[in-house]
Every structure is written in structure tokens, then in C-alpha cells.
PDB file of C-alpha atoms in Angstrom:
ATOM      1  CA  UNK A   1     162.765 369.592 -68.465  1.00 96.00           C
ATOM      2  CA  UNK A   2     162.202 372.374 -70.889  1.00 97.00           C
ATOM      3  CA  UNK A   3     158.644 372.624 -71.832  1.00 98.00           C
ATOM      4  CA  UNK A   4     156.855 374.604 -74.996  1.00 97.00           C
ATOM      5  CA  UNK A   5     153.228 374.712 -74.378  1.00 96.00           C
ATOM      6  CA  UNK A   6     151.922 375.346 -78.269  1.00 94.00           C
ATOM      7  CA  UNK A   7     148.391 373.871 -77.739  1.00 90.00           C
ATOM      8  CA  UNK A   8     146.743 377.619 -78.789  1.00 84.00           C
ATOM      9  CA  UNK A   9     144.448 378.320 -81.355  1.00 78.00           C
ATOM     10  CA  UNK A  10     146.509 381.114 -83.419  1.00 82.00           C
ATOM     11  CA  UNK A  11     143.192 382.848 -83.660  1.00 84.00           C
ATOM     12  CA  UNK A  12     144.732 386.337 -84.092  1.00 87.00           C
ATOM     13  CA  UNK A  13     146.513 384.754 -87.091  1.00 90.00           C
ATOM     14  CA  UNK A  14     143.888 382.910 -88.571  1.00 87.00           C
ATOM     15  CA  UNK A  15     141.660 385.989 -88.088  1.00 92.00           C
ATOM     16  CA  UNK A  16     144.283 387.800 -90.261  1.00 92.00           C
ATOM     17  CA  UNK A  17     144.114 385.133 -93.198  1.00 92.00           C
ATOM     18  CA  UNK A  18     147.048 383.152 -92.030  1.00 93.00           C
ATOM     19  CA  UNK A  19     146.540 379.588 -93.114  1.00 89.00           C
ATOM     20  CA  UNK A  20     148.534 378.113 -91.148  1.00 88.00           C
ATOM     21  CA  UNK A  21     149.419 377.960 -86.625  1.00 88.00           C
ATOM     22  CA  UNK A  22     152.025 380.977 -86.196  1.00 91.00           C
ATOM     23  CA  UNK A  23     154.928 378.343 -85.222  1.00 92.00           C
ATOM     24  CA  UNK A  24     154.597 377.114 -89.098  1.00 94.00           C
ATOM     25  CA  UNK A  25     154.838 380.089 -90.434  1.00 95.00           C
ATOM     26  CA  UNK A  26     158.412 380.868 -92.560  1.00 96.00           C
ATOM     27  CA  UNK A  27     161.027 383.077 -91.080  1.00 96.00           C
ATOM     28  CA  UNK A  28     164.497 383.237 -92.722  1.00 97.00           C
ATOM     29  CA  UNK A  29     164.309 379.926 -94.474  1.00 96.00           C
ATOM     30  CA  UNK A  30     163.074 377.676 -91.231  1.00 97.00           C
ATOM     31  CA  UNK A  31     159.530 377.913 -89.743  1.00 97.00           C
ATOM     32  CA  UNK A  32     159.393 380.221 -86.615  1.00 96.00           C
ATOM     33  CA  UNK A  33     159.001 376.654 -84.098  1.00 96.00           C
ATOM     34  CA  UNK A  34     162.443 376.132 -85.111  1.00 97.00           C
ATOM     35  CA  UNK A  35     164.099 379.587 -84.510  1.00 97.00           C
ATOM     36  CA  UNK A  36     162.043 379.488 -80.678  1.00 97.00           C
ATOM     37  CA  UNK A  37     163.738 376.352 -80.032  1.00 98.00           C
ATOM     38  CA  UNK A  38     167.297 376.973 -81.571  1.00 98.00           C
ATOM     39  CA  UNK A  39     167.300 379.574 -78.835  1.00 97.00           C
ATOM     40  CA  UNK A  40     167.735 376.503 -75.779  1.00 97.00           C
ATOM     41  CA  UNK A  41     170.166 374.456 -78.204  1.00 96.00           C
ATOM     42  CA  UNK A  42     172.919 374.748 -75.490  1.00 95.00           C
ATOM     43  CA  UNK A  43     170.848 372.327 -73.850  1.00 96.00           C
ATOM     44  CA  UNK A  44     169.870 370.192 -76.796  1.00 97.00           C
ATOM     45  CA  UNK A  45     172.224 367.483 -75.798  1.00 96.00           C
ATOM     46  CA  UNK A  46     171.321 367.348 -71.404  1.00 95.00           C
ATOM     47  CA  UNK A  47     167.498 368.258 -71.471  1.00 96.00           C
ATOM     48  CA  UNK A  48     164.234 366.631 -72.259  1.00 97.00           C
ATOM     49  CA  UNK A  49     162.188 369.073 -74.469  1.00 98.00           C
ATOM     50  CA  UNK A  50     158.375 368.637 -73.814  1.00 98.00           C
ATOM     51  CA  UNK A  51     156.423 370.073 -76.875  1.00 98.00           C
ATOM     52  CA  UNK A  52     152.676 369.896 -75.974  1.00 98.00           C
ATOM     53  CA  UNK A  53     150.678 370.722 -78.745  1.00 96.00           C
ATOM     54  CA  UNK A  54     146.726 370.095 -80.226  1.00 95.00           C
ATOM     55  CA  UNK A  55     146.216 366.688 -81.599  1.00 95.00           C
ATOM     56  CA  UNK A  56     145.644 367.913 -85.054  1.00 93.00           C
ATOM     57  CA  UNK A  57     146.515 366.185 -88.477  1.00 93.00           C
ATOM     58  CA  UNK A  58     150.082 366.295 -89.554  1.00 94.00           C
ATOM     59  CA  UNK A  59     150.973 368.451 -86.573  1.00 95.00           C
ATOM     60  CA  UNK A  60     152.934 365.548 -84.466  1.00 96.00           C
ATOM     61  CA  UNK A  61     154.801 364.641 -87.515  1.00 97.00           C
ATOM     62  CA  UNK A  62     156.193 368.349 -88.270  1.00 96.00           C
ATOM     63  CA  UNK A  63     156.995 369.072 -84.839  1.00 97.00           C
ATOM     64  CA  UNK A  64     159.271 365.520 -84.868  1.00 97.00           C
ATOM     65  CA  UNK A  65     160.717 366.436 -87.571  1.00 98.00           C
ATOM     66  CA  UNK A  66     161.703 369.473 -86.473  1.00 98.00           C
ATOM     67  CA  UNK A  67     162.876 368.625 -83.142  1.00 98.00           C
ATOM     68  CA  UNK A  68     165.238 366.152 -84.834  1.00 97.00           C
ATOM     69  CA  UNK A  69     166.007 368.393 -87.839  1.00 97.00           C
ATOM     70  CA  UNK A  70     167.719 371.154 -85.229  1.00 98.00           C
ATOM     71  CA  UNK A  71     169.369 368.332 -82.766  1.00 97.00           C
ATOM     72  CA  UNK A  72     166.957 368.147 -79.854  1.00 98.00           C
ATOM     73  CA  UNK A  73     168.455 364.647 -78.459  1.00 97.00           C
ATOM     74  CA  UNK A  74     165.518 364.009 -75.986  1.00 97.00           C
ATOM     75  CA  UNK A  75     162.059 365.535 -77.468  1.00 98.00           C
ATOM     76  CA  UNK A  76     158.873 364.176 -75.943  1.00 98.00           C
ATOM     77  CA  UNK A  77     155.609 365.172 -77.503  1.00 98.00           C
ATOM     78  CA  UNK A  78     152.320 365.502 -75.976  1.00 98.00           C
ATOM     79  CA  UNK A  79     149.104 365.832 -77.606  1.00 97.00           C
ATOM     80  CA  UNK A  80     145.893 367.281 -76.266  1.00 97.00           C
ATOM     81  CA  UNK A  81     142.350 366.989 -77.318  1.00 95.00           C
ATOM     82  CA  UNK A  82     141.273 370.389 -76.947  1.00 94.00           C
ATOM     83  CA  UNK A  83     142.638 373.574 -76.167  1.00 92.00           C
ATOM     84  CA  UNK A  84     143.152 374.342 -72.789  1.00 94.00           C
ATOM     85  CA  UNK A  85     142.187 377.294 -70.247  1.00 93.00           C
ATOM     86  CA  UNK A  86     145.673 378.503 -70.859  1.00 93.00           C
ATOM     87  CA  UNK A  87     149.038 378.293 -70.481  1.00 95.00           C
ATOM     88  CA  UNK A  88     149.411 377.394 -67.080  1.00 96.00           C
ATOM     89  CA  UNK A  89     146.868 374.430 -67.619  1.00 96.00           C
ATOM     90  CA  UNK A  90     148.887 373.283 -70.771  1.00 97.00           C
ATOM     91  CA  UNK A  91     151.961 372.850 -68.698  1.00 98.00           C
ATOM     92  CA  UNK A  92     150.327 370.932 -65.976  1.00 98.00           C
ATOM     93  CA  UNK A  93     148.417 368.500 -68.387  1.00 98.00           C
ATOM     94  CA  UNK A  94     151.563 368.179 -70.116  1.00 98.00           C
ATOM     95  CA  UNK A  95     153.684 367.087 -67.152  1.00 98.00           C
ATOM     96  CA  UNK A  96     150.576 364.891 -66.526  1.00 97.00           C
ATOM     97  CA  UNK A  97     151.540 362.672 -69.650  1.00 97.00           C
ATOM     98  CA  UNK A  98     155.148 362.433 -69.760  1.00 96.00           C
ATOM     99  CA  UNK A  99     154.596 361.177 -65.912  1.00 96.00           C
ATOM    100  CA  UNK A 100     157.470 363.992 -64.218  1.00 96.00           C
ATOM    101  CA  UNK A 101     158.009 363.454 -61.192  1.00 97.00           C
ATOM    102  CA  UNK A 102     157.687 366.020 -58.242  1.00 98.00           C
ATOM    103  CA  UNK A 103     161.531 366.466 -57.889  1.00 97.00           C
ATOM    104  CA  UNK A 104     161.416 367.339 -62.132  1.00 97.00           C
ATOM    105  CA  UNK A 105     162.689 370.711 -62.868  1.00 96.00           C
ATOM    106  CA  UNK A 106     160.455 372.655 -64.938  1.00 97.00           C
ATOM    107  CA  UNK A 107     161.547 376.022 -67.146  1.00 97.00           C
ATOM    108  CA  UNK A 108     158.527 376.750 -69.619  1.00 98.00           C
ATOM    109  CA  UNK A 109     158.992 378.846 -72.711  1.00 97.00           C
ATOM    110  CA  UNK A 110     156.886 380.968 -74.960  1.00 91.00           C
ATOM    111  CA  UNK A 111     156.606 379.121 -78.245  1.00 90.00           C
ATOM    112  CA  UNK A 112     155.775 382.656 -80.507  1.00 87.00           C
ATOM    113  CA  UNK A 113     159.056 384.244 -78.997  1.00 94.00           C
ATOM    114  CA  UNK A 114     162.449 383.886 -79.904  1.00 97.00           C
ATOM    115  CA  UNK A 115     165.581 384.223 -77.465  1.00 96.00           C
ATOM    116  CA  UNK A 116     168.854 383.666 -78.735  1.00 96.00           C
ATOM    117  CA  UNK A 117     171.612 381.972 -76.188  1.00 95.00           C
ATOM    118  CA  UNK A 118     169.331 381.010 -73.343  1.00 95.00           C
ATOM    119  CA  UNK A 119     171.971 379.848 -70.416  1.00 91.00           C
ATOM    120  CA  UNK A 120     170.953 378.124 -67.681  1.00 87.00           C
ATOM    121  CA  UNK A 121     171.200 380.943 -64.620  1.00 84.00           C
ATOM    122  CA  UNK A 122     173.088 380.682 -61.565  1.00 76.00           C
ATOM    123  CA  UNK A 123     169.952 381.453 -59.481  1.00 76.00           C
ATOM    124  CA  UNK A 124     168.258 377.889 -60.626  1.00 84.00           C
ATOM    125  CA  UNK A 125     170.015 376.159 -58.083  1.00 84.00           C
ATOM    126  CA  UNK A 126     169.216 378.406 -55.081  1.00 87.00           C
ATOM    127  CA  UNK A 127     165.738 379.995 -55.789  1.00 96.00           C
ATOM    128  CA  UNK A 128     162.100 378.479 -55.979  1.00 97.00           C
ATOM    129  CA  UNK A 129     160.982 380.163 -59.385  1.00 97.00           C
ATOM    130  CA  UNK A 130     162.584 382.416 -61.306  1.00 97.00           C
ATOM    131  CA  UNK A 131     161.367 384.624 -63.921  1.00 96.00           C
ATOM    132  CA  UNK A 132     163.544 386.465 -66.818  1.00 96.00           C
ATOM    133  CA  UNK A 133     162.678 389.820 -67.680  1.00 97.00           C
ATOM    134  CA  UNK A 134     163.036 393.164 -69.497  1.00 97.00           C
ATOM    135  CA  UNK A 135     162.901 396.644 -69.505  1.00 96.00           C
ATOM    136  CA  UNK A 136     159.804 397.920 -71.759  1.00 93.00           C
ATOM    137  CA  UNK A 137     156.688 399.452 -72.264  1.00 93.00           C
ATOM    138  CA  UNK A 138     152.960 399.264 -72.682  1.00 92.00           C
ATOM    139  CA  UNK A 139     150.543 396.873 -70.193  1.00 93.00           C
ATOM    140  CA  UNK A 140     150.345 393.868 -71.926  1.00 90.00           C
ATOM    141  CA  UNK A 141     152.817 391.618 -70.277  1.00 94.00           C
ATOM    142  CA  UNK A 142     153.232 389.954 -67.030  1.00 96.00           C
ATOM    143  CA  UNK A 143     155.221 392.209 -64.713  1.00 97.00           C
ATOM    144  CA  UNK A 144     158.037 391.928 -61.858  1.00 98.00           C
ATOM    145  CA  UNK A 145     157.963 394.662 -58.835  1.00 98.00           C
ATOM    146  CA  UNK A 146     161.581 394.016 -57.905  1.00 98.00           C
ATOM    147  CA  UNK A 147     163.143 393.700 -54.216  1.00 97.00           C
ATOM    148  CA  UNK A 148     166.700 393.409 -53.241  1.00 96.00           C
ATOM    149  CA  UNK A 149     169.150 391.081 -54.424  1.00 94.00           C
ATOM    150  CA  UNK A 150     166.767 390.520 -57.021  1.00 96.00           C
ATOM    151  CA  UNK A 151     163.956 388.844 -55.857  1.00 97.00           C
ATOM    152  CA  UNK A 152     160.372 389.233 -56.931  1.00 98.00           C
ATOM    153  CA  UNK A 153     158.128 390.960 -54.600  1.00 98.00           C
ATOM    154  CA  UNK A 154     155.233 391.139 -56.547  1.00 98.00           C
ATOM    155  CA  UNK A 155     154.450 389.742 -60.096  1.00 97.00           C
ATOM    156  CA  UNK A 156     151.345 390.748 -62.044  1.00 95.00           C
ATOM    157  CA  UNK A 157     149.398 390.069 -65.110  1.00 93.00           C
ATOM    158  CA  UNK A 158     148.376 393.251 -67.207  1.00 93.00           C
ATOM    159  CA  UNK A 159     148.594 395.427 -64.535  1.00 94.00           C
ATOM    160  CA  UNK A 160     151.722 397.362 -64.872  1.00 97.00           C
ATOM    161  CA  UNK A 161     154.022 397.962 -61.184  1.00 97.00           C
ATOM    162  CA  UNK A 162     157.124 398.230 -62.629  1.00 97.00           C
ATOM    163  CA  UNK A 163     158.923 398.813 -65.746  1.00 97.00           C
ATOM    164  CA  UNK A 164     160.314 395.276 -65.390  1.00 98.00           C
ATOM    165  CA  UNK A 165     157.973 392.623 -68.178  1.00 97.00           C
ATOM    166  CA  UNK A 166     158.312 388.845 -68.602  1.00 96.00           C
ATOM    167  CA  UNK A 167     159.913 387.669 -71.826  1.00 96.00           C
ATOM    168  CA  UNK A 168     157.766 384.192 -71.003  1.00 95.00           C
ATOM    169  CA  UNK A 169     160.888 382.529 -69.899  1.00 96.00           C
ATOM    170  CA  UNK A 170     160.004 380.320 -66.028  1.00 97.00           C
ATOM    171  CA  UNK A 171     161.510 377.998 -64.217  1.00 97.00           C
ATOM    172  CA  UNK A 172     160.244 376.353 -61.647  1.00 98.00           C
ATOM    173  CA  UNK A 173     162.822 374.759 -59.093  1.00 97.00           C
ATOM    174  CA  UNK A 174     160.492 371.596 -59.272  1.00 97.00           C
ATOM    175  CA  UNK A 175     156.991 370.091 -61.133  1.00 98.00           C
ATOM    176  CA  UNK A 176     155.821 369.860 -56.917  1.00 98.00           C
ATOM    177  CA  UNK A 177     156.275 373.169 -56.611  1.00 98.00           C
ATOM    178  CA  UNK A 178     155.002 374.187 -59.529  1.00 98.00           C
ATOM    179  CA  UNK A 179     151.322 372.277 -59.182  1.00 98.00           C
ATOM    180  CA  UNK A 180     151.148 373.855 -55.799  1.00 98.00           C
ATOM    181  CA  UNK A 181     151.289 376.947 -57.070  1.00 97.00           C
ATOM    182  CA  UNK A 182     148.887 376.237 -60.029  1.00 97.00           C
ATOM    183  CA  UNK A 183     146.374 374.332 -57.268  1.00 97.00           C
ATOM    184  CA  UNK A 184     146.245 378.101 -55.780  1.00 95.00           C
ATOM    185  CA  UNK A 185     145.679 379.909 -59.032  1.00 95.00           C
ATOM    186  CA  UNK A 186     142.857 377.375 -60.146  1.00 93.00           C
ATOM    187  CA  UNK A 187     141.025 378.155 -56.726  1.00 91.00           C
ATOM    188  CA  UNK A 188     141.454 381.831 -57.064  1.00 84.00           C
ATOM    189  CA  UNK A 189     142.405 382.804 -60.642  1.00 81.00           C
ATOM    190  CA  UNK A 190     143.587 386.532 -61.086  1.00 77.00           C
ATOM    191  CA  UNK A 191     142.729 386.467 -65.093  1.00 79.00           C
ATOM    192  CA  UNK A 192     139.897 384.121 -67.255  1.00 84.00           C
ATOM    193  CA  UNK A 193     142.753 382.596 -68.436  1.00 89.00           C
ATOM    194  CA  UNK A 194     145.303 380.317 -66.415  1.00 94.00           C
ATOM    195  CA  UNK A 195     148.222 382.160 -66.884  1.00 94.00           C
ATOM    196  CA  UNK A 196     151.875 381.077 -65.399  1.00 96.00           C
ATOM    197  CA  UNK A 197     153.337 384.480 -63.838  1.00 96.00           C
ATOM    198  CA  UNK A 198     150.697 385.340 -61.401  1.00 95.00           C
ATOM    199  CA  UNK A 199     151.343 381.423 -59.929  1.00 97.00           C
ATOM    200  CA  UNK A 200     154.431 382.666 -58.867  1.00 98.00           C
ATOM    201  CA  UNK A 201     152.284 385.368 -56.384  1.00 97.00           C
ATOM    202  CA  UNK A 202     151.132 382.800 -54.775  1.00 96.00           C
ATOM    203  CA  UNK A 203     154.835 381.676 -53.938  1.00 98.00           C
ATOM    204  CA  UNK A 204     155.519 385.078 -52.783  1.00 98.00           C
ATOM    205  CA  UNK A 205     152.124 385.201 -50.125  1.00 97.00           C
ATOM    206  CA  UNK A 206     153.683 381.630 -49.284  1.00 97.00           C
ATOM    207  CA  UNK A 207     157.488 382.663 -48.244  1.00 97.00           C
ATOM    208  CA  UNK A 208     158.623 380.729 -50.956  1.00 98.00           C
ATOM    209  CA  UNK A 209     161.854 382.828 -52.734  1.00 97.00           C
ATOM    210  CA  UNK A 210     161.069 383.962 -56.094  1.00 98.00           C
ATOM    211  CA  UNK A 211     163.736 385.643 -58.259  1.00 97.00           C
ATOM    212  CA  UNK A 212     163.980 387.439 -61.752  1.00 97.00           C
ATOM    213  CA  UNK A 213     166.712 387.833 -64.219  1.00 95.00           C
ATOM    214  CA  UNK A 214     166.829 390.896 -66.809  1.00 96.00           C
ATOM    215  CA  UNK A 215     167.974 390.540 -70.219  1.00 95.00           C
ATOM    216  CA  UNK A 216     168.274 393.494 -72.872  1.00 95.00           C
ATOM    217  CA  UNK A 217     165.291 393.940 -75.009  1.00 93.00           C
ATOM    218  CA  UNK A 218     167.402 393.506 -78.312  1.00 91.00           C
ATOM    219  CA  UNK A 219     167.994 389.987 -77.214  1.00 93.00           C
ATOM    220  CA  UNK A 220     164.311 388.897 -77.344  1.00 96.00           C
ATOM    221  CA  UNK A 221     162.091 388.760 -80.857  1.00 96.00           C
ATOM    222  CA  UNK A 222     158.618 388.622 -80.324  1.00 94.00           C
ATOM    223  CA  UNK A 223     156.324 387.138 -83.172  1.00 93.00           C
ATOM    224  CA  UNK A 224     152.842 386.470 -80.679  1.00 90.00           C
ATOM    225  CA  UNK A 225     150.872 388.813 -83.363  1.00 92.00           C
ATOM    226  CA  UNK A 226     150.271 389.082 -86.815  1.00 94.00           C
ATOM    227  CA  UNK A 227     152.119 392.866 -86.487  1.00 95.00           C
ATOM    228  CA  UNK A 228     155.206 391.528 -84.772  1.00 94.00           C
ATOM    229  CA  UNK A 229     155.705 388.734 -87.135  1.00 95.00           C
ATOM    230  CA  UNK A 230     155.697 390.883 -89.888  1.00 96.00           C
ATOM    231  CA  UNK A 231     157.963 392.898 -88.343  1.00 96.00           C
ATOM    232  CA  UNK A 232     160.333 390.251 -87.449  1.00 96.00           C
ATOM    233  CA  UNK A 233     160.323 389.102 -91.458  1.00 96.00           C
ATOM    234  CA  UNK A 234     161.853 392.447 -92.183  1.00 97.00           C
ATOM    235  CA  UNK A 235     164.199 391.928 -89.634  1.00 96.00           C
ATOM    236  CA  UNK A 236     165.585 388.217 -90.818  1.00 96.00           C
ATOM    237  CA  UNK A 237     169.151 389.775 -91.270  1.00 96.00           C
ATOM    238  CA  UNK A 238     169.393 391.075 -87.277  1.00 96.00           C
ATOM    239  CA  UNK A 239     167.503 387.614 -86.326  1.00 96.00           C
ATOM    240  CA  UNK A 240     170.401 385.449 -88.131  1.00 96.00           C
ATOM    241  CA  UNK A 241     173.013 387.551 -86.759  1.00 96.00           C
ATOM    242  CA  UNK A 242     172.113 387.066 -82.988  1.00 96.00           C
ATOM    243  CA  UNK A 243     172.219 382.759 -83.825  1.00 95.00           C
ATOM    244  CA  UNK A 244     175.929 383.602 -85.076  1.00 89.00           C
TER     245      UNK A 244
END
């Protein structure tokens, strides 16, 4: 099951004058929910997509007919209430109502970044959660301290031990695993919010083998902030070009 938690408030983009969530925003002639998805459309055909999102008017509707616009054979849509305590909590609520089942796979994806030709990796079948990540700077992401063979010793959010950040791309080898994990952040949170990575720190302190992928930053487009998507819309040619 591949599973876009986009149950936030955009408030950095509404703050900005934005009149619209940041996944409906235009970028090269399709909104930006469609160029986050397009990036798993290998698996368009084999995968359940779970889009969770805020029960807001005409926002079920345009994420429907998006899904189906782009091909996604299996979308299953989710609506919440409120938002949530973060992204961690969105995924588990959103498991909640589609009724997965402990053995269900679950790979979560940021819905403001884009990452063209997502595979499914090797390590899947033979690790407990895996993270993909890449070389870059600044303290803002979630961070890998890498081992041998590489597995994830340590994984941290804001708090920079390695040059090694999350792209937001998890897996989870199952949902059981994966509401373990978030049952042990929930009793002792590391942030406010109830982030994913630092769940997978708690698999680590339990034996549990966590492993990490790196991609090269020129694969990955990140459009989280008002900056970045303005960046990326003067990028639209190098955008198209990596969906070629």
C-alpha cells in the first residue's frame, strides 16, 4: 500500500497569499498532487494508493479525479475531520479506515515532494523499515547515521548526525510493525509533532533491522515551501525532462 498523508494545513502557503492547499497549486500544466504521484506510476497498475486528506469541500472530488486522470488503478481515499498531530498520526488513522491488515505493507510518501522513477528496492523484502535518503545540507530534515551494509544506526529529527537526510520516502515491512513503532513514539515523542523517521529509532533500540537507500539529490524536487515552489516553477523544463 502506498500511502500520501495530505491532511496539513498549507499554513506557510496560505500565510504567503496562496489561495489554494500547495498540492493544487499549477506546475507545468498539472497541479503539483499529480507530478508527486506520477513519480510511483510504475506501480499504478499492482498497488493500492491511500490518499488521506481533510474533509473539506470539493477536495475528495479533485483528488479522484486526479488519481484517475494519471492511471492510479486502485486509489482509496480517506477523509479526516481535523488535522492531525502529524504525519505519523495521519498514516495510522488512515490505515485505521481502509481496515489494513497487520501483514499490509506500508511505504508512505511526502505529498509536497516530487521523485521521479520510484522502484520498488531490493531491501523491501529482507529489512523491517527502510528509509531513502540523500546527501545535503542544512538541519531541517530527518537524518540517517549510517552502519555497515547499509543499515540505519541512528535516525533523527532536526538534529543533524550525518550528512545523510530523508527525502520522506518509508516503508514499513508491515502496518503491525509500523503501529508498534508509532505506540512507542506516542508514549515518548522526540518532537511536538508525530513525525515518521524517529519511529524507526525505536526499531533500532528494539533489534529490529532498519535500512536506508541513497538517491542523488537531482533526482528529488522539493516544493514543501512557498520558496521551493517557486523555485521549482522556474525549473518546469528540468522537472518534465526527469518524467521522460
Amino acid at each position: 500500500m502506498i500511502i500520501f498523508p495530505m491532511a496539513g494545513l498549507s499554513s506557510r502557503f496560505t500565510r504567503a497569499g496562496y489561495d489554494r492547499p500547495k498540492w493544487q497549486l499549477p506546475l507545468a500544466g498539472r497541479p503539483l498532487l499529480d507530478w508527486s504521484l506520477l513519480g510511483f506510476r510504475s506501480m499504478f497498475e499492482s498497488e493500492t494508493f491511500l490518499l488521506i486528506h481533510l474533509d473539506q469541500p470539493g477536495v475528495a472530488d479533485f483528488v479522484r479525479e486526479r488519481a484517475a486522470a494519471i492511471g492510479i488503478r486502485r486509489p482509496l481515499l480517506v477523509p479526516l475531520a481535523e488535522p492531525t498531530r502529524g504525519q505519523a498520526e495521519t498514516v495510522l488513522l488512515g490505515l485505521d479506515a481502509a481496515g489494513a491488515g497487520p501483514a499490509e505493507e506500508v511505504t508512505i510518501f511526502n505529498i509536497d515532494t516530487i521523485r521521479p522513477g520510484v522502484t520498488r528496492p531490493a531491501l523491501f523484502d529482507s529489512c523491517d523499515g527502510w528509509l531513502e535518503c540523500f546527501e545535503g545540507e542544512g538541519d531541517h530534515w530527518s537524518f540517517v547515521r549510517p552502519g555497515p551494509d547499509f543499515s540505519a544506526v541512528q535516525v533523527t529529527e532536526k538534529l543533524r548526525i550525518s550528512s545523510l537526510c530523508c527525502s520522506g520516502l518509508y516503508h514499513f515491512r508491515s502496518s503491525a510493525l509500523f503501529r508498534e513503532a508509532y505506540a512507542r513514539e506516542l508514549a515518548a515523542p522526540s518532537k511536538n509533532e508525530l513525525y515518521v523517521a524517529p519511529m524507526y529509532q525505536h526499531m533500532i533500540a528494539a533489534g529490529q533491522d532498519i535500512r536506508y537507500g541513497v538517491v542523488p539529490t537531482e533526482q528529488i524536487f522539493f516544493s514543501g515551501t512557498p520558496a521551493e515552489y517557486e523555485d521549482l516553477k522556474r525549473r518546469e523544463d528540468e522537472l518534465v525532462a526527469a518524467f521522460a
